[in-house]
Amino acid sequence: MNRTTVRPFTDKQIELVTAFADQAAIAIENVRLFDEIQDKSRQLEEASQHKSQFLANMSHELRTPLNAILGYAELMADGAYGEPSEKMLGILKRLESNGKHLLGLINDVLDLSKIEAGQLVLELSDARSVMKTGRHANQRCQYIFDGRTLVGIVSQ
């Protein structure tokens, strides 16, 4: 707007400048919101990295002693420390079975973390195979109550 004389703005000119001001305010707010979203995205990515690192460390810290326990249970079952009784063999087999199950769960948690991080690709298998595996696991597990504690027994 180029004026050589002083006179009031017309309603149309005021409406145009108001529209520009409104659009500028919206643009400024959009930039602020965009910056906020980018900052939150960075924070989420950092939190995800910390979570993945924690899961990897937790997995290692749990697997190391669990593998040692499984190794000693196997040595005991094989008679490395003397011939075990039948009752002890049963207990050692349950210990080994439950320890391997726990090791599988730990590995599954780590795999889920890797899938989330894009470090592991999930391949979907035949649903019938998955259902068969689930039925088999369900058939193998039974629980008994020995009067004091709930004991999980996995049949072979």
PDB file of C-alpha atoms in Angstrom:
ATOM      1  CA  MET A   1       0.000   0.000   0.000  1.00  0.00           C
ATOM      2  CA  ASN A   2       1.497   3.235  -1.183  1.00  0.00           C
ATOM      3  CA  ARG A   3      -0.217   6.429   0.025  1.00  0.00           C
ATOM      4  CA  THR A   4       0.729  10.038  -0.573  1.00  0.00           C
ATOM      5  CA  THR A   5      -2.101  11.470   1.508  1.00  0.00           C
ATOM      6  CA  VAL A   6      -3.337  10.607   4.973  1.00  0.00           C
ATOM      7  CA  ARG A   7      -6.799   9.118   4.997  1.00  0.00           C
ATOM      8  CA  PRO A   8      -8.511   6.288   6.891  1.00  0.00           C
ATOM      9  CA  PHE A   9      -8.155   2.717   5.681  1.00  0.00           C
ATOM     10  CA  THR A  10     -11.137   1.249   3.930  1.00  0.00           C
ATOM     11  CA  ASP A  11     -13.025  -1.682   5.413  1.00  0.00           C
ATOM     12  CA  LYS A  12     -11.689  -3.882   2.608  1.00  0.00           C
ATOM     13  CA  GLN A  13      -8.068  -2.907   3.379  1.00  0.00           C
ATOM     14  CA  ILE A  14      -8.595  -3.535   7.114  1.00  0.00           C
ATOM     15  CA  GLU A  15     -10.190  -6.913   6.335  1.00  0.00           C
ATOM     16  CA  LEU A  16      -7.217  -7.843   4.100  1.00  0.00           C
ATOM     17  CA  VAL A  17      -4.589  -6.860   6.694  1.00  0.00           C
ATOM     18  CA  THR A  18      -6.571  -8.667   9.421  1.00  0.00           C
ATOM     19  CA  ALA A  19      -6.668 -11.820   7.272  1.00  0.00           C
ATOM     20  CA  PHE A  20      -2.880 -11.587   6.747  1.00  0.00           C
ATOM     21  CA  ALA A  21      -2.357 -11.131  10.485  1.00  0.00           C
ATOM     22  CA  ASP A  22      -4.599 -14.111  11.266  1.00  0.00           C
ATOM     23  CA  GLN A  23      -2.706 -16.272   8.758  1.00  0.00           C
ATOM     24  CA  ALA A  24       0.635 -15.147  10.204  1.00  0.00           C
ATOM     25  CA  ALA A  25      -0.537 -16.037  13.723  1.00  0.00           C
ATOM     26  CA  ILE A  26      -1.666 -19.465  12.499  1.00  0.00           C
ATOM     27  CA  ALA A  27       1.678 -20.032  10.741  1.00  0.00           C
ATOM     28  CA  ILE A  28       3.617 -19.057  13.871  1.00  0.00           C
ATOM     29  CA  GLU A  29       1.503 -21.435  16.003  1.00  0.00           C
ATOM     30  CA  ASN A  30       1.999 -24.244  13.435  1.00  0.00           C
ATOM     31  CA  VAL A  31       5.770 -23.774  13.590  1.00  0.00           C
ATOM     32  CA  ARG A  32       5.651 -23.887  17.386  1.00  0.00           C
ATOM     33  CA  LEU A  33       3.538 -27.066  17.318  1.00  0.00           C
ATOM     34  CA  PHE A  34       5.800 -28.651  14.692  1.00  0.00           C
ATOM     35  CA  ASP A  35       8.883 -27.905  16.814  1.00  0.00           C
ATOM     36  CA  GLU A  36       7.128 -29.366  19.861  1.00  0.00           C
ATOM     37  CA  ILE A  37       6.237 -32.537  17.941  1.00  0.00           C
ATOM     38  CA  GLN A  38       9.820 -32.889  16.722  1.00  0.00           C
ATOM     39  CA  ASP A  39      11.107 -32.472  20.275  1.00  0.00           C
ATOM     40  CA  LYS A  40       8.647 -35.108  21.586  1.00  0.00           C
ATOM     41  CA  SER A  41       9.671 -37.449  18.754  1.00  0.00           C
ATOM     42  CA  ARG A  42      13.329 -37.071  19.725  1.00  0.00           C
ATOM     43  CA  GLN A  43      12.450 -37.751  23.364  1.00  0.00           C
ATOM     44  CA  LEU A  44      10.444 -40.854  22.404  1.00  0.00           C
ATOM     45  CA  GLU A  45      13.282 -42.148  20.232  1.00  0.00           C
ATOM     46  CA  GLU A  46      15.734 -41.642  23.078  1.00  0.00           C
ATOM     47  CA  ALA A  47      13.393 -43.405  25.521  1.00  0.00           C
ATOM     48  CA  SER A  48      13.005 -46.279  23.065  1.00  0.00           C
ATOM     49  CA  GLN A  49      16.775 -46.595  22.774  1.00  0.00           C
ATOM     50  CA  HIS A  50      17.098 -46.629  26.575  1.00  0.00           C
ATOM     51  CA  LYS A  51      14.377 -49.288  26.788  1.00  0.00           C
ATOM     52  CA  SER A  52      16.093 -51.435  24.168  1.00  0.00           C
ATOM     53  CA  GLN A  53      19.418 -51.097  25.955  1.00  0.00           C
ATOM     54  CA  PHE A  54      17.778 -51.979  29.267  1.00  0.00           C
ATOM     55  CA  LEU A  55      16.140 -55.071  27.754  1.00  0.00           C
ATOM     56  CA  ALA A  56      19.424 -56.192  26.200  1.00  0.00           C
ATOM     57  CA  ASN A  57      21.254 -55.716  29.526  1.00  0.00           C
ATOM     58  CA  MET A  58      18.438 -57.373  31.487  1.00  0.00           C
ATOM     59  CA  SER A  59      18.425 -60.275  29.072  1.00  0.00           C
ATOM     60  CA  HIS A  60      22.159 -60.753  29.437  1.00  0.00           C
ATOM     61  CA  GLU A  61      22.048 -60.428  33.227  1.00  0.00           C
ATOM     62  CA  LEU A  62      19.273 -63.032  33.467  1.00  0.00           C
ATOM     63  CA  ARG A  63      20.549 -65.451  30.838  1.00  0.00           C
ATOM     64  CA  THR A  64      24.075 -65.729  32.241  1.00  0.00           C
ATOM     65  CA  PRO A  65      23.137 -67.113  35.684  1.00  0.00           C
ATOM     66  CA  LEU A  66      20.229 -69.089  34.240  1.00  0.00           C
ATOM     67  CA  ASN A  67      22.575 -70.859  31.811  1.00  0.00           C
ATOM     68  CA  ALA A  68      24.900 -71.643  34.731  1.00  0.00           C
ATOM     69  CA  ILE A  69      21.976 -73.090  36.715  1.00  0.00           C
ATOM     70  CA  LEU A  70      20.912 -75.178  33.721  1.00  0.00           C
ATOM     71  CA  GLY A  71      24.481 -76.374  33.230  1.00  0.00           C
ATOM     72  CA  TYR A  72      24.839 -77.468  36.850  1.00  0.00           C
ATOM     73  CA  ALA A  73      21.423 -79.159  36.779  1.00  0.00           C
ATOM     74  CA  GLU A  74      22.497 -81.109  33.697  1.00  0.00           C
ATOM     75  CA  LEU A  75      25.796 -82.082  35.342  1.00  0.00           C
ATOM     76  CA  MET A  76      23.938 -83.261  38.443  1.00  0.00           C
ATOM     77  CA  ALA A  77      21.440 -85.234  36.333  1.00  0.00           C
ATOM     78  CA  ASP A  78      24.327 -86.850  34.433  1.00  0.00           C
ATOM     79  CA  GLY A  79      25.878 -87.950  37.739  1.00  0.00           C
ATOM     80  CA  ALA A  80      28.929 -85.689  37.703  1.00  0.00           C
ATOM     81  CA  TYR A  81      28.554 -85.143  41.475  1.00  0.00           C
ATOM     82  CA  GLY A  82      27.398 -88.645  42.317  1.00  0.00           C
ATOM     83  CA  GLU A  83      24.475 -90.708  41.167  1.00  0.00           C
ATOM     84  CA  PRO A  84      21.213 -88.810  41.834  1.00  0.00           C
ATOM     85  CA  SER A  85      18.154 -90.563  43.220  1.00  0.00           C
ATOM     86  CA  GLU A  86      15.051 -91.043  41.056  1.00  0.00           C
ATOM     87  CA  LYS A  87      13.289 -88.298  43.004  1.00  0.00           C
ATOM     88  CA  MET A  88      16.230 -85.941  42.446  1.00  0.00           C
ATOM     89  CA  LEU A  89      16.316 -86.829  38.734  1.00  0.00           C
ATOM     90  CA  GLY A  90      12.652 -85.851  38.461  1.00  0.00           C
ATOM     91  CA  ILE A  91      13.318 -82.553  40.192  1.00  0.00           C
ATOM     92  CA  LEU A  92      16.384 -81.872  38.018  1.00  0.00           C
ATOM     93  CA  LYS A  93      14.406 -82.615  34.843  1.00  0.00           C
ATOM     94  CA  ARG A  94      11.676 -80.192  35.957  1.00  0.00           C
ATOM     95  CA  LEU A  95      14.346 -77.621  36.829  1.00  0.00           C
ATOM     96  CA  GLU A  96      15.889 -78.032  33.387  1.00  0.00           C
ATOM     97  CA  SER A  97      12.513 -77.885  31.622  1.00  0.00           C
ATOM     98  CA  ASN A  98      11.321 -74.821  33.541  1.00  0.00           C
ATOM     99  CA  GLY A  99      14.719 -73.140  33.175  1.00  0.00           C
ATOM    100  CA  LYS A 100      14.616 -73.648  29.410  1.00  0.00           C
ATOM    101  CA  HIS A 101      11.088 -72.285  29.369  1.00  0.00           C
ATOM    102  CA  LEU A 102      12.233 -69.187  31.293  1.00  0.00           C
ATOM    103  CA  LEU A 103      15.185 -68.825  28.921  1.00  0.00           C
ATOM    104  CA  GLY A 104      12.731 -68.945  26.018  1.00  0.00           C
ATOM    105  CA  LEU A 105      10.615 -66.203  27.608  1.00  0.00           C
ATOM    106  CA  ILE A 106      13.688 -64.024  28.128  1.00  0.00           C
ATOM    107  CA  ASN A 107      14.676 -64.554  24.500  1.00  0.00           C
ATOM    108  CA  ASP A 108      11.119 -63.707  23.384  1.00  0.00           C
ATOM    109  CA  VAL A 109      11.231 -60.407  25.292  1.00  0.00           C
ATOM    110  CA  LEU A 110      14.570 -59.604  23.667  1.00  0.00           C
ATOM    111  CA  ASP A 111      13.192 -60.553  20.235  1.00  0.00           C
ATOM    112  CA  LEU A 112      10.178 -58.256  20.749  1.00  0.00           C
ATOM    113  CA  SER A 113      12.558 -55.448  21.605  1.00  0.00           C
ATOM    114  CA  LYS A 114      14.557 -56.157  18.444  1.00  0.00           C
ATOM    115  CA  ILE A 115      11.367 -56.212  16.352  1.00  0.00           C
ATOM    116  CA  GLU A 116      10.353 -52.809  17.748  1.00  0.00           C
ATOM    117  CA  ALA A 117      13.821 -51.446  16.996  1.00  0.00           C
ATOM    118  CA  GLY A 118      13.664 -52.776  13.436  1.00  0.00           C
ATOM    119  CA  GLN A 119      16.646 -55.056  14.043  1.00  0.00           C
ATOM    120  CA  LEU A 120      14.636 -58.255  13.579  1.00  0.00           C
ATOM    121  CA  VAL A 121      12.081 -59.022  10.887  1.00  0.00           C
ATOM    122  CA  LEU A 122       9.002 -60.922  11.976  1.00  0.00           C
ATOM    123  CA  GLU A 123       7.954 -63.687   9.600  1.00  0.00           C
ATOM    124  CA  LEU A 124       4.362 -64.789   9.966  1.00  0.00           C
ATOM    125  CA  SER A 125       3.927 -68.546   9.832  1.00  0.00           C
ATOM    126  CA  ASP A 126       0.950 -70.704   9.091  1.00  0.00           C
ATOM    127  CA  ALA A 127      -1.754 -70.115  11.705  1.00  0.00           C
ATOM    128  CA  ARG A 128      -2.416 -73.861  11.965  1.00  0.00           C
ATOM    129  CA  SER A 129       1.193 -74.412  13.023  1.00  0.00           C
ATOM    130  CA  VAL A 130       0.930 -71.735  15.707  1.00  0.00           C
ATOM    131  CA  MET A 131      -2.346 -73.186  16.994  1.00  0.00           C
ATOM    132  CA  LYS A 132      -0.857 -76.703  17.058  1.00  0.00           C
ATOM    133  CA  THR A 133       2.118 -75.446  19.070  1.00  0.00           C
ATOM    134  CA  GLY A 134      -0.231 -73.716  21.526  1.00  0.00           C
ATOM    135  CA  ARG A 135      -2.358 -76.851  21.967  1.00  0.00           C
ATOM    136  CA  HIS A 136       0.777 -78.949  22.479  1.00  0.00           C
ATOM    137  CA  ALA A 137       2.091 -76.551  25.157  1.00  0.00           C
ATOM    138  CA  ASN A 138      -1.296 -76.520  26.872  1.00  0.00           C
ATOM    139  CA  GLN A 139      -1.420 -80.325  26.932  1.00  0.00           C
ATOM    140  CA  ARG A 140       2.070 -80.566  28.436  1.00  0.00           C
ATOM    141  CA  CYS A 141       1.361 -78.252  31.368  1.00  0.00           C
ATOM    142  CA  GLN A 142      -0.567 -79.295  34.440  1.00  0.00           C
ATOM    143  CA  TYR A 143      -0.564 -77.848  37.892  1.00  0.00           C
ATOM    144  CA  ILE A 144      -0.816 -79.523  41.236  1.00  0.00           C
ATOM    145  CA  PHE A 145      -1.241 -78.102  44.671  1.00  0.00           C
ATOM    146  CA  ASP A 146       0.967 -79.811  47.233  1.00  0.00           C
ATOM    147  CA  GLY A 147      -0.642 -78.195  50.256  1.00  0.00           C
ATOM    148  CA  ARG A 148       1.900 -75.358  50.548  1.00  0.00           C
ATOM    149  CA  THR A 149       2.648 -73.927  47.117  1.00  0.00           C
ATOM    150  CA  LEU A 150       1.469 -74.134  43.537  1.00  0.00           C
ATOM    151  CA  VAL A 151       4.002 -76.201  41.631  1.00  0.00           C
ATOM    152  CA  GLY A 152       4.129 -76.224  37.837  1.00  0.00           C
ATOM    153  CA  ILE A 153       4.863 -79.618  36.309  1.00  0.00           C
ATOM    154  CA  VAL A 154       5.787 -79.931  32.669  1.00  0.00           C
ATOM    155  CA  SER A 155       5.426 -83.446  31.298  1.00  0.00           C
ATOM    156  CA  GLN A 156       7.899 -84.697  28.713  1.00  0.00           C
TER     157      GLN A 156
END
